[in-house]
PDB file of C-alpha atoms in Angstrom:
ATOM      1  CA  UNK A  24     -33.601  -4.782   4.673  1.00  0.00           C
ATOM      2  CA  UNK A  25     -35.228  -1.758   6.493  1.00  0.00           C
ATOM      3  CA  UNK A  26     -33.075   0.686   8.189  1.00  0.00           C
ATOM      4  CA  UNK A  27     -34.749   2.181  11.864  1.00  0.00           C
ATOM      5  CA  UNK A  28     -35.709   5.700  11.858  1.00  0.00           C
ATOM      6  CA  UNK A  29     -33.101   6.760  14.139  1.00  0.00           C
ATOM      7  CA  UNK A  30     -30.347   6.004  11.791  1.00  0.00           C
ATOM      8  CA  UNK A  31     -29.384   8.593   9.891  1.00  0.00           C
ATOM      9  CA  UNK A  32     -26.510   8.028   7.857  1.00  0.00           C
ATOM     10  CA  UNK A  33     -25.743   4.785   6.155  1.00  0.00           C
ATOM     11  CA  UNK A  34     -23.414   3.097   3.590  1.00  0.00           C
ATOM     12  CA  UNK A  35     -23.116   2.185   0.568  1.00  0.00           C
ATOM     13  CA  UNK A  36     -20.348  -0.013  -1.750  1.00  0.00           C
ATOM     14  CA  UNK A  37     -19.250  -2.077  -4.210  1.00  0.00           C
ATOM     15  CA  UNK A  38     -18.058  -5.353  -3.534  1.00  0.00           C
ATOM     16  CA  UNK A  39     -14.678  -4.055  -4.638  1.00  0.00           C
ATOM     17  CA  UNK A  40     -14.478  -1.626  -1.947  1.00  0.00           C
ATOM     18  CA  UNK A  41     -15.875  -3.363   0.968  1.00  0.00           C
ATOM     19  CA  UNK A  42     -13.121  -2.986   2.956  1.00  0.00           C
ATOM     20  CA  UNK A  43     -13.115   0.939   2.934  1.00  0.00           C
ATOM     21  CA  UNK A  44     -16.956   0.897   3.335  1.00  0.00           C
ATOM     22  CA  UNK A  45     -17.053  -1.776   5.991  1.00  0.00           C
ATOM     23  CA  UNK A  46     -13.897   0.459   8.097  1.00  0.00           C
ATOM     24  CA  UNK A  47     -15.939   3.908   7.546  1.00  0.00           C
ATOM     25  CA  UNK A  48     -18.809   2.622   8.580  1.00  0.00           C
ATOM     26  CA  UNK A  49     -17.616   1.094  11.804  1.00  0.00           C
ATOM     27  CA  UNK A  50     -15.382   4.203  12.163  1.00  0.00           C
ATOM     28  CA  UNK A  51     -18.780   6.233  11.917  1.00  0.00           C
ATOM     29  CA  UNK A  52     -21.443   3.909  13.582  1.00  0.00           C
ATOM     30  CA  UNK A  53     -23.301   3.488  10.761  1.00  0.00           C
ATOM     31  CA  UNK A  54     -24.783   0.210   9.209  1.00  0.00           C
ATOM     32  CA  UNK A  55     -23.100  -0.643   5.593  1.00  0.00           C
ATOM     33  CA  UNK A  56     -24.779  -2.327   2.920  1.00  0.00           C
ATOM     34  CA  UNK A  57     -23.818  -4.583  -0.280  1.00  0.00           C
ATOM     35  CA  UNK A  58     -25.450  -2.912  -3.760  1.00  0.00           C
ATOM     36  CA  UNK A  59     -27.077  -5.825  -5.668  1.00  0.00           C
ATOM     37  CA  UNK A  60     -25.750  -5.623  -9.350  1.00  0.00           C
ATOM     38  CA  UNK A  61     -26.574  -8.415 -11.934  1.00  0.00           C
ATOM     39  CA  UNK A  62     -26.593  -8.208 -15.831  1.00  0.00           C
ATOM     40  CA  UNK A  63     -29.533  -9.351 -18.124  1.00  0.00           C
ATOM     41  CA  UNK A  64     -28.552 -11.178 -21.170  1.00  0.00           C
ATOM     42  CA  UNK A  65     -27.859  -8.660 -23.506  1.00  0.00           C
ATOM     43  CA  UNK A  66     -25.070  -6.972 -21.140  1.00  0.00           C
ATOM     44  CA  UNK A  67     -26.609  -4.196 -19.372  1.00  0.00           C
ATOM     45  CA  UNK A  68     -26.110  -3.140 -16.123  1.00  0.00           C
ATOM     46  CA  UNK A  69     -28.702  -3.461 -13.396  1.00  0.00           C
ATOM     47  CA  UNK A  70     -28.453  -2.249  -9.800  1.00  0.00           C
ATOM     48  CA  UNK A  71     -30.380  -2.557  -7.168  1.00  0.00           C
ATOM     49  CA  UNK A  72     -30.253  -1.065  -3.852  1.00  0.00           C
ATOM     50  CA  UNK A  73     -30.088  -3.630  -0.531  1.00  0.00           C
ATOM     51  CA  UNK A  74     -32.148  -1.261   2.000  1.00  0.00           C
ATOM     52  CA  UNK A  75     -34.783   1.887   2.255  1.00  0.00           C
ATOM     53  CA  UNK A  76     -32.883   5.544   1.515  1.00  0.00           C
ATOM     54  CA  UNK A  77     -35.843   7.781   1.869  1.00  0.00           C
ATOM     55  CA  UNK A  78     -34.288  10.103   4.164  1.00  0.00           C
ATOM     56  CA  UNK A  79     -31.411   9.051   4.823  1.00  0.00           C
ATOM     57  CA  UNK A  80     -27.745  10.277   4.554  1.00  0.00           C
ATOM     58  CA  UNK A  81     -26.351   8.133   2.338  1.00  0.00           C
ATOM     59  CA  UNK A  82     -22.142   7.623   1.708  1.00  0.00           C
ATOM     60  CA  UNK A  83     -21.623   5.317  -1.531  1.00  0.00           C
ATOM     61  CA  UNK A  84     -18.336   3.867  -0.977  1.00  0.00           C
ATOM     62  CA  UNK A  85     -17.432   3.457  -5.156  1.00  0.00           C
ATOM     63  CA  UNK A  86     -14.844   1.704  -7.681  1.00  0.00           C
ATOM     64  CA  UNK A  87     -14.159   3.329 -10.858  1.00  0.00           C
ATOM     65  CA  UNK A  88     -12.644   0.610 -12.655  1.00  0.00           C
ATOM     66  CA  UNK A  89     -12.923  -1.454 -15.024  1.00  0.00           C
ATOM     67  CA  UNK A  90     -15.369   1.087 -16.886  1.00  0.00           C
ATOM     68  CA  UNK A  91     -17.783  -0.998 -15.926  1.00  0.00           C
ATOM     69  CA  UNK A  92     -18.302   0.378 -12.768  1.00  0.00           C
ATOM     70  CA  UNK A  93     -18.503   3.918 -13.175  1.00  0.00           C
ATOM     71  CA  UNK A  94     -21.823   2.528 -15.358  1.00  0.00           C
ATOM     72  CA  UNK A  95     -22.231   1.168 -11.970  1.00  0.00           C
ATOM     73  CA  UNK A  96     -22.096   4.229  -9.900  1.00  0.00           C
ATOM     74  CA  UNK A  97     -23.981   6.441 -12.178  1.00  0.00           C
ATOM     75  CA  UNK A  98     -26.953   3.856 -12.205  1.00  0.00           C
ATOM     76  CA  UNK A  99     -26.533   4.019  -7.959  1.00  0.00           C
ATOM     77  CA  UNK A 100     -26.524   7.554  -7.805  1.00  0.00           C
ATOM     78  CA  UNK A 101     -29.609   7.482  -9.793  1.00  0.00           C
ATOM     79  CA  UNK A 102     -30.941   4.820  -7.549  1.00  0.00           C
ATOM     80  CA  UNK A 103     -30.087   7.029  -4.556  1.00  0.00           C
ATOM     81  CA  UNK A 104     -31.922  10.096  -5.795  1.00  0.00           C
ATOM     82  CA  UNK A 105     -35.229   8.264  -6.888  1.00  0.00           C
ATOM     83  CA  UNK A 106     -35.577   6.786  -3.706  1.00  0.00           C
ATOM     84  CA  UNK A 107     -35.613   9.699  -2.086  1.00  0.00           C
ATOM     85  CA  UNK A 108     -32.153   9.545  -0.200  1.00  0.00           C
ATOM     86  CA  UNK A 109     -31.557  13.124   1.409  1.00  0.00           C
ATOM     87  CA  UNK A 110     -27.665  13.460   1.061  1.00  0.00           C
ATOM     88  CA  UNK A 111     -25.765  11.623  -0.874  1.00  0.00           C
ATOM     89  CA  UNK A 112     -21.459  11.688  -0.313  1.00  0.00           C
ATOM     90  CA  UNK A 113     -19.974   9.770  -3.397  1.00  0.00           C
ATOM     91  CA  UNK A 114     -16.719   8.911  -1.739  1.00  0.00           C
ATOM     92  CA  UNK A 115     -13.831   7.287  -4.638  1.00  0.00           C
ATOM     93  CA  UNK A 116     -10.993   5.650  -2.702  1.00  0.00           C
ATOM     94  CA  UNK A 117      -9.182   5.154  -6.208  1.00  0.00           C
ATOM     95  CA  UNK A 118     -10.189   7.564  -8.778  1.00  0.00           C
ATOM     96  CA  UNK A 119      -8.890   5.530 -11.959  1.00  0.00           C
ATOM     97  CA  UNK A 120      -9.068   8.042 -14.807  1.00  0.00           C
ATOM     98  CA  UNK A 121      -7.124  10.781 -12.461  1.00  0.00           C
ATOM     99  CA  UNK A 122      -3.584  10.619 -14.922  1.00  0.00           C
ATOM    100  CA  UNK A 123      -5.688  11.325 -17.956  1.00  0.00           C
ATOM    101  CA  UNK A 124      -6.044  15.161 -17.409  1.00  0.00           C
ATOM    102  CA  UNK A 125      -4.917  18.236 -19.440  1.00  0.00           C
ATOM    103  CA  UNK A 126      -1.003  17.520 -18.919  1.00  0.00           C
ATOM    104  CA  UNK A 127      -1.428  14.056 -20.176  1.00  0.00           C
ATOM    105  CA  UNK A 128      -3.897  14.265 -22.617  1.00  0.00           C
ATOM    106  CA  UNK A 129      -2.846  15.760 -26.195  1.00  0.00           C
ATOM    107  CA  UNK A 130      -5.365  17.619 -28.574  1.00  0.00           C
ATOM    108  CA  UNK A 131      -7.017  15.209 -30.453  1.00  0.00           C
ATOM    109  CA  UNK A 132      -7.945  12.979 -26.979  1.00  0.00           C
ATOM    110  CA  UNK A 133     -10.652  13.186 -24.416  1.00  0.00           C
ATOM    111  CA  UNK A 134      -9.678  14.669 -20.988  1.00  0.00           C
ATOM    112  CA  UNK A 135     -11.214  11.475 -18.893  1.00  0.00           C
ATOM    113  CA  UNK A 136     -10.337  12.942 -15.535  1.00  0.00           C
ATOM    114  CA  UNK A 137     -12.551  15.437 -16.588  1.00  0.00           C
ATOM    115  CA  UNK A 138     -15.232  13.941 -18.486  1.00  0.00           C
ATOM    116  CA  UNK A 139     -15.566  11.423 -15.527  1.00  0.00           C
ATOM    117  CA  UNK A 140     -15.687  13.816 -12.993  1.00  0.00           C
ATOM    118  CA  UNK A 141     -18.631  15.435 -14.788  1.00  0.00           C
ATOM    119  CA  UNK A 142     -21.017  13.111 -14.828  1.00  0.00           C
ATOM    120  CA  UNK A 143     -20.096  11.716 -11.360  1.00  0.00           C
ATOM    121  CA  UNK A 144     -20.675  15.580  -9.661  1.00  0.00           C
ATOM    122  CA  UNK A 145     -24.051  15.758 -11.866  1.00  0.00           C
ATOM    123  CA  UNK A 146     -25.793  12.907  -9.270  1.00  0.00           C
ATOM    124  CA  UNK A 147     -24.485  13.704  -5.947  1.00  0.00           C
ATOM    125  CA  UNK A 148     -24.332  16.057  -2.940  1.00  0.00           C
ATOM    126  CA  UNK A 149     -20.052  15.958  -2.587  1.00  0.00           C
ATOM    127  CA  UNK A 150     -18.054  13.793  -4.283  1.00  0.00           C
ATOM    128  CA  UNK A 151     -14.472  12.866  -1.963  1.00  0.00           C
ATOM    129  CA  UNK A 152     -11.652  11.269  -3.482  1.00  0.00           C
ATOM    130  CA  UNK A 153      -8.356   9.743  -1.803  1.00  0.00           C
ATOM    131  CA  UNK A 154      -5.838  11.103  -3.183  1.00  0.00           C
ATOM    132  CA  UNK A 155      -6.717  12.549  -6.642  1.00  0.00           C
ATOM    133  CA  UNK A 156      -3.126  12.550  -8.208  1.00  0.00           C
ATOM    134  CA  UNK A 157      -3.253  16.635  -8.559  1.00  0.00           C
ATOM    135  CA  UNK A 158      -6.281  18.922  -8.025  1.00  0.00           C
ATOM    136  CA  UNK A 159      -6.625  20.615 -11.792  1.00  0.00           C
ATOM    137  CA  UNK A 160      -9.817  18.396 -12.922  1.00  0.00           C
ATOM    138  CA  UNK A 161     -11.364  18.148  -8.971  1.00  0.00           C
ATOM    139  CA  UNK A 162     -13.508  20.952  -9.634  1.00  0.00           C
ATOM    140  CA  UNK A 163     -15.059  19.101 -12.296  1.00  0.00           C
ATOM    141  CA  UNK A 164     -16.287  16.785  -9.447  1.00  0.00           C
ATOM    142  CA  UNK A 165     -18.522  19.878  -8.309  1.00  0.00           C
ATOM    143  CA  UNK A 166     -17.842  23.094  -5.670  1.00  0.00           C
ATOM    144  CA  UNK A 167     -18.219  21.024  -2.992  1.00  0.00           C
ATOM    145  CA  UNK A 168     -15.429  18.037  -3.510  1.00  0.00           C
ATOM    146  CA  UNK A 169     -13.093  17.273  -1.643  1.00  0.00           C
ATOM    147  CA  UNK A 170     -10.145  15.270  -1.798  1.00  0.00           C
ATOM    148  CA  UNK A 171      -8.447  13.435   1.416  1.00  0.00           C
ATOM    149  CA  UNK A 172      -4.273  13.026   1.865  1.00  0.00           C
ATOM    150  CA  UNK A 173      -3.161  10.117   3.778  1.00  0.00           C
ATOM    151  CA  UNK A 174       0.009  11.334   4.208  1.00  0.00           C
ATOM    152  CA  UNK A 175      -0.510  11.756   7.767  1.00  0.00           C
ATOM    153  CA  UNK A 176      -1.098   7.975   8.039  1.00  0.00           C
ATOM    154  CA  UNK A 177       1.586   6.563   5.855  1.00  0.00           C
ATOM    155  CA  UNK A 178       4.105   8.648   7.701  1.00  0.00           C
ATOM    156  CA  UNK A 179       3.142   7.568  11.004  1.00  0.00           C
ATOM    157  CA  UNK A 180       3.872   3.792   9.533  1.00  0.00           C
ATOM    158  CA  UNK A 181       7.182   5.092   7.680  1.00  0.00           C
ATOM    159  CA  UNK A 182       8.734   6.355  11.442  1.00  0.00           C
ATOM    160  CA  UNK A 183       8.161   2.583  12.770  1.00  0.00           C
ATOM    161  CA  UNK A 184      11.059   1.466  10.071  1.00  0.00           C
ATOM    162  CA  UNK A 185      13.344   4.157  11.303  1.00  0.00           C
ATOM    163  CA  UNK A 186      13.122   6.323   7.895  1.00  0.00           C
ATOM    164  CA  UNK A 187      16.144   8.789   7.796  1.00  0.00           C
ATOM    165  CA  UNK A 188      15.802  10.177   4.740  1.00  0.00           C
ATOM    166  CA  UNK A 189      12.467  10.440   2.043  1.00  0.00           C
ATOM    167  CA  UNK A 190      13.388  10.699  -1.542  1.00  0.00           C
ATOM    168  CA  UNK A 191      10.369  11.735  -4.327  1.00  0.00           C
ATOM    169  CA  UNK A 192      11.142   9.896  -7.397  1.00  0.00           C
ATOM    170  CA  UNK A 193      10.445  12.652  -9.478  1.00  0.00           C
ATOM    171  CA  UNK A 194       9.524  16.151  -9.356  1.00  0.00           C
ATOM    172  CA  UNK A 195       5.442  15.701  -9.278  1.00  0.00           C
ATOM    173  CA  UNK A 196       5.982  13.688  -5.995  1.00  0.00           C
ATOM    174  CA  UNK A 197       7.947  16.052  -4.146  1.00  0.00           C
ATOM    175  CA  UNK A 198       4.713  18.212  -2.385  1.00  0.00           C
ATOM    176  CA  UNK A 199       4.284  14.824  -1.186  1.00  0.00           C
ATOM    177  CA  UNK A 200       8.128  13.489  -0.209  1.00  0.00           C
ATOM    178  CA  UNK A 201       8.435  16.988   1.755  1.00  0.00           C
ATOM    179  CA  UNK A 202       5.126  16.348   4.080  1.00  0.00           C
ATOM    180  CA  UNK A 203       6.029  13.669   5.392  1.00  0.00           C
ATOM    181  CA  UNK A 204       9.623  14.796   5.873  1.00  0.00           C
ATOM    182  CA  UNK A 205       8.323  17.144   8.094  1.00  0.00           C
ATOM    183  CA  UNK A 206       6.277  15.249   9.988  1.00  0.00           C
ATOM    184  CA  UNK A 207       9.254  12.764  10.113  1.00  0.00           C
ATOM    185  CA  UNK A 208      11.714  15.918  10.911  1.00  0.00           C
ATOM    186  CA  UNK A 209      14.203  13.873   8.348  1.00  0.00           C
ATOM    187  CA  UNK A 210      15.633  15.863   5.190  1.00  0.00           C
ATOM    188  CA  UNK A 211      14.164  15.279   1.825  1.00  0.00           C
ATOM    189  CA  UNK A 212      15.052  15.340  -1.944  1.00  0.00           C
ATOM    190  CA  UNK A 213      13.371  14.387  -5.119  1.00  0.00           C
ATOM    191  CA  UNK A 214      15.020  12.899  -8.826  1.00  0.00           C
ATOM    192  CA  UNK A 215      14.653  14.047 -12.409  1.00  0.00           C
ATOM    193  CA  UNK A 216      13.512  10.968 -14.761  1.00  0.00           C
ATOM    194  CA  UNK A 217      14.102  10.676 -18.048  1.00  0.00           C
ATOM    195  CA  UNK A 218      11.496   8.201 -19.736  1.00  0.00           C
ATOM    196  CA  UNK A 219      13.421   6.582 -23.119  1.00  0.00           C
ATOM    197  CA  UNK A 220      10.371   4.052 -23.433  1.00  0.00           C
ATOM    198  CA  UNK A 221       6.520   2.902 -21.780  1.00  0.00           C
ATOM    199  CA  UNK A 222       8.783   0.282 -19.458  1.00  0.00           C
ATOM    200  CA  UNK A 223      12.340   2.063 -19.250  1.00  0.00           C
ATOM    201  CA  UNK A 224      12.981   5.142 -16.934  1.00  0.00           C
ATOM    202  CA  UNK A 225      16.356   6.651 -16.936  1.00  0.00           C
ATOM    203  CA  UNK A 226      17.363   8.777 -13.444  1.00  0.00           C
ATOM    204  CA  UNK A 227      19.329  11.718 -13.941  1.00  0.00           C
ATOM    205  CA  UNK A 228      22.770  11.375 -11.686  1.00  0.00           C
ATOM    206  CA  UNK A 229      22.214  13.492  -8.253  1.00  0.00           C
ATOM    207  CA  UNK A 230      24.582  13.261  -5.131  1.00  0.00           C
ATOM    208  CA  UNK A 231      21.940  12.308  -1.964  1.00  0.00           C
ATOM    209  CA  UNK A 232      23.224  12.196   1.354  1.00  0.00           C
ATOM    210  CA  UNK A 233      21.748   9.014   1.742  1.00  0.00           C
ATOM    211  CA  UNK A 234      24.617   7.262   2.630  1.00  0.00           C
ATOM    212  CA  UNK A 235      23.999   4.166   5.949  1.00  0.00           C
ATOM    213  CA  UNK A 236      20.436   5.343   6.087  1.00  0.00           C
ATOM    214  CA  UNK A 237      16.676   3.887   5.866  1.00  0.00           C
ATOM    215  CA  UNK A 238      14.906   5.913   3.125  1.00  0.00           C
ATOM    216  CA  UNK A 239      11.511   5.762   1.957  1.00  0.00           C
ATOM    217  CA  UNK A 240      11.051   6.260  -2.144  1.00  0.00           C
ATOM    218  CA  UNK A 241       7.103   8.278  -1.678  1.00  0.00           C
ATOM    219  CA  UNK A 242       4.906   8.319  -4.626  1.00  0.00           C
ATOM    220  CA  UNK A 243       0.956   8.885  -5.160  1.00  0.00           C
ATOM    221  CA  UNK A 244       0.968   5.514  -6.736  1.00  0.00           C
ATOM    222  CA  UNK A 245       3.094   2.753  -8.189  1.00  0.00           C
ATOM    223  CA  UNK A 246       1.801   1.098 -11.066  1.00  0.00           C
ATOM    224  CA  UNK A 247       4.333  -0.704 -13.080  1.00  0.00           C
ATOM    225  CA  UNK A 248       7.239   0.415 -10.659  1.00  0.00           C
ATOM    226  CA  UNK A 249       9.356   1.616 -12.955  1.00  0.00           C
ATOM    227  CA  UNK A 250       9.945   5.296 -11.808  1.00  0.00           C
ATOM    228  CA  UNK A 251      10.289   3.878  -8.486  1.00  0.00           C
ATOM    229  CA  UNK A 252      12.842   0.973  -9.049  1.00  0.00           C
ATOM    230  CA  UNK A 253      14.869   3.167 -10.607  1.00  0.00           C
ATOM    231  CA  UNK A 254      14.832   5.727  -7.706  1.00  0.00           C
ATOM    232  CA  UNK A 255      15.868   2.144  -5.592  1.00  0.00           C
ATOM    233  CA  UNK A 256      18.555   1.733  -8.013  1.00  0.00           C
ATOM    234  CA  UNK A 257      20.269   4.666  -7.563  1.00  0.00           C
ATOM    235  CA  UNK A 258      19.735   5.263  -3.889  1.00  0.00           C
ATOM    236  CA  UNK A 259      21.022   1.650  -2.921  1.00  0.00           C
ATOM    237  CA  UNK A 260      23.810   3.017  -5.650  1.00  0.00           C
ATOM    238  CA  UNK A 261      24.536   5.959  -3.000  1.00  0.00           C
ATOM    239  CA  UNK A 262      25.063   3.539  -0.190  1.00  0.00           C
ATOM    240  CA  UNK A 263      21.453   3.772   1.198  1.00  0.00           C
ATOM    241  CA  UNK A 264      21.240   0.918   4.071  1.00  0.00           C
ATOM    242  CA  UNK A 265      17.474  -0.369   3.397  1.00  0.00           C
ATOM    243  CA  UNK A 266      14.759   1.057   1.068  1.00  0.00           C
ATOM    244  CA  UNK A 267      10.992   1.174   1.586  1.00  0.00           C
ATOM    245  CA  UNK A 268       8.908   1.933  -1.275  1.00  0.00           C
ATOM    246  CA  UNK A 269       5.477   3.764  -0.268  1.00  0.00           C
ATOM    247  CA  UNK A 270       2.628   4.704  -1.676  1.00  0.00           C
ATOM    248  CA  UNK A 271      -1.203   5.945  -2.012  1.00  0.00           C
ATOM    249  CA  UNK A 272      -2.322   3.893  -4.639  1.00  0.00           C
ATOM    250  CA  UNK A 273      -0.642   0.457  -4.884  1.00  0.00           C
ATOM    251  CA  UNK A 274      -1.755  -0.729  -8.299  1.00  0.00           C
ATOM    252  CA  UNK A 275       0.851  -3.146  -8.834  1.00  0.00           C
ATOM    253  CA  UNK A 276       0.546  -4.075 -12.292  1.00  0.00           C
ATOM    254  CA  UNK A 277       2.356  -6.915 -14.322  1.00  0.00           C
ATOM    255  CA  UNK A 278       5.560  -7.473 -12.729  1.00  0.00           C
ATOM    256  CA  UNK A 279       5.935  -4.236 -10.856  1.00  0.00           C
ATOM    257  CA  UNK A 280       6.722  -6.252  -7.218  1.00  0.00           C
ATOM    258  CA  UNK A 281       9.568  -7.933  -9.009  1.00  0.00           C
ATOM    259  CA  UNK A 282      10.900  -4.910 -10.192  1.00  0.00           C
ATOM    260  CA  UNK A 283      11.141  -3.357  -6.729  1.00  0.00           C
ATOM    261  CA  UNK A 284      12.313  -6.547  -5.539  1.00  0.00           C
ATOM    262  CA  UNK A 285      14.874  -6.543  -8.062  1.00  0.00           C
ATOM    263  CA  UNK A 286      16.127  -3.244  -7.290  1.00  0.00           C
ATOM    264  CA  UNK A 287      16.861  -3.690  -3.594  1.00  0.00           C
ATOM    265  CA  UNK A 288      13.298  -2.530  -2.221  1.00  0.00           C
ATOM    266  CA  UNK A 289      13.329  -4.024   1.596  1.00  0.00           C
ATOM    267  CA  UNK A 290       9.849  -3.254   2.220  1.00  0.00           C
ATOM    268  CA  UNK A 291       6.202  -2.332   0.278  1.00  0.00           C
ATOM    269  CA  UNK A 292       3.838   0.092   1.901  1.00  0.00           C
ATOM    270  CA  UNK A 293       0.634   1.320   0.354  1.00  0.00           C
ATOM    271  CA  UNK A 294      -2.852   1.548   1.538  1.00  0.00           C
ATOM    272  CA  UNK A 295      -5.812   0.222   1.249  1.00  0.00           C
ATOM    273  CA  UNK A 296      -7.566   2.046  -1.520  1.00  0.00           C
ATOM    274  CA  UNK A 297      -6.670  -0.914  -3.764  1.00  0.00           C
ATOM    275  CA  UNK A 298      -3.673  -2.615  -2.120  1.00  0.00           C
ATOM    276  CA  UNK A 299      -4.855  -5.068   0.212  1.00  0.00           C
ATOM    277  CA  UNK A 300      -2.500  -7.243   2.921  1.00  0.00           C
ATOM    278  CA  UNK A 301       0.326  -7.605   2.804  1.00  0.00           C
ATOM    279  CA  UNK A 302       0.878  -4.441   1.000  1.00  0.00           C
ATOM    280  CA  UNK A 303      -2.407  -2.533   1.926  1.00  0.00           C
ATOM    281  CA  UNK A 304      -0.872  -1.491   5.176  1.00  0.00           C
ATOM    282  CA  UNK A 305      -2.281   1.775   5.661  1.00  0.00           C
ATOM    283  CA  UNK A 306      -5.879   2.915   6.382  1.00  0.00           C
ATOM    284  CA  UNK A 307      -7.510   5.527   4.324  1.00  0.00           C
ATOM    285  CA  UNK A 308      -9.691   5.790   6.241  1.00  0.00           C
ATOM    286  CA  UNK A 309      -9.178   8.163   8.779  1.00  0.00           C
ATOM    287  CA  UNK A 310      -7.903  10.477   5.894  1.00  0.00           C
ATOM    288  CA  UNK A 311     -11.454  10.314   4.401  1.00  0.00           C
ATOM    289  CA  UNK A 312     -13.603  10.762   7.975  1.00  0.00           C
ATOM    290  CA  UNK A 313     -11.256  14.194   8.431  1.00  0.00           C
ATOM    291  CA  UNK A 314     -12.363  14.998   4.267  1.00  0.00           C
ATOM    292  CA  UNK A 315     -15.931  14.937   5.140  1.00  0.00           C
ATOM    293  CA  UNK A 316     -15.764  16.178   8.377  1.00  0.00           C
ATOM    294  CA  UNK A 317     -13.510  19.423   6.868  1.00  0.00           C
ATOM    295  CA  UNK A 318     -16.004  19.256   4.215  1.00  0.00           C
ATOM    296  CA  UNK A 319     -18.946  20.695   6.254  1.00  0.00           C
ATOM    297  CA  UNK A 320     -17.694  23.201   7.904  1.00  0.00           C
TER     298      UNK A 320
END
């Protein structure tokens, strides 16, 4: 397919993030496209693009998992620059390698945020990620990345359930917990964890004045719930009326919905960077048109 000459900008995705791409396009009036992929017998990768780049502004909408498709992306970034595209915007709405950085990585491992980011920033004009987790390895990404919060979004949906209260489940979420408290105007207060094993989190006794209200439990992500259930626990513990557990990044894995469940949770909220309804509540969207925008100036 042949884009007109007027169009400048266009975009880009995986089939995996179509729902992003096909909300920031529509968000920015531009057309959005489906990359071709296929493998040949012996396994490789091949990519195609769907539609002419030569000149053209191009924002590549990407997945980075399974590890597949950051093959994927590289190959597409490739793609982009031989065909003559004249800005490409690599925009990640999960970045799935962001917890292995220099805190969580010991001496004799890789540092994958890192390594990642790398060769991703080596084939692009600005690389934007939702959310990266923390900024240390972002600069990896290149100069020029940026990364877009959310926050302002899920806190807008948190005031519609009346939160009174917003508790970070540990210390790393509490930069996070206290923005949208503000925005809220509602007090805040974050938990010290104690993990004894990979599926067992221990919460070190606090006193939270969380007593008849509707608190939100805010984390970057929730992957097998445990940190957060156990923040549930001991808030529905402390007399808190109903619990909503939100999030960036709603991975979800195994049993993690049960867990919540389990531990009192009234209500899910992520968005849709890999959530999807009924949990995906949340654009990113808007969060990544302000990233770009911010971006050039």
């Amino acid at each position: 397919m042949t884009v007109p000459e007027q169009v400048n900008t266009i975009v880009l995705h995986h089939s995996a993030t179509s729902n992003v791409a096909g909300e920031l396009a529509l968000s920015l009036g531009a057309p959005v496209f489906t990359v071709h992929t296929k493998r040949f017998p012996d396994g490789t990768a091949n990519v195609r693009l769907p539609t002419e780049v030569r000149g053209k502004n191009v924002i590549l909408v990407a997945d980075t998992r399974p590890d597949s498709a950051i093959i994927k992306l590289l190959l597409l970034q490739a793609a982009l620059q031989r065909g003559g595209a004249a800005r490409i915007d690599t925009v990640i709405p999960y970045y799935a390698y962001a917890r292995q950085d220099r805190r969580a990585c010991k001496e004799d491992q890789p540092v994958a945020a890192e390594v990642f980011a790398q060769l991703i920033g080596q084939t692009t004009n600005r690389v934007g990620v939702v959310e990266p987790h923390n900024q240390s390895f972002m600069g990896c990404f290149g100069e020029s990345a940026v990364s877009a919060s959310p926050i302002r979004e899920i806190a807008e949906h948190l005031e519609s359930f009346g939160v009174g209260f917003v508790l970070a489940p540990d210390e790393g979420a509490l930069p996070r917990a206290k923005e949208v408290a503000e925005i809220l105007g509602v007090p805040f207060d974050h938990l010290d964890k104690k993990r004894v094993s990979p599926t067992e989190v221990r919460i070190v006794p606090k006193e939270l004045k969380v007593q008849g209200l509707r608190v939100a439990v805010l984390d970057d992500m929730i992957s097998g719930g445990d940190t957060t259930a156990a923040a549930i626990t001991e808030l529905k513990r402390q007399g808190a009326d109903r619990v909503v557990a939100a999030c960036v990044h709603g991975l979800f894995l195994g049993d993690a919905l049960d867990k919540l469940r389990v531990a009192g949770c009234n209500r899910v909220v992520a968005t849709n960077t890999v959530a999807v309804v009924p949990y995906g509540k949340v654009s990113c969207v808007p969060a990544i048109v302000r990233a770009l925008q911010e971006g050039q100036k």
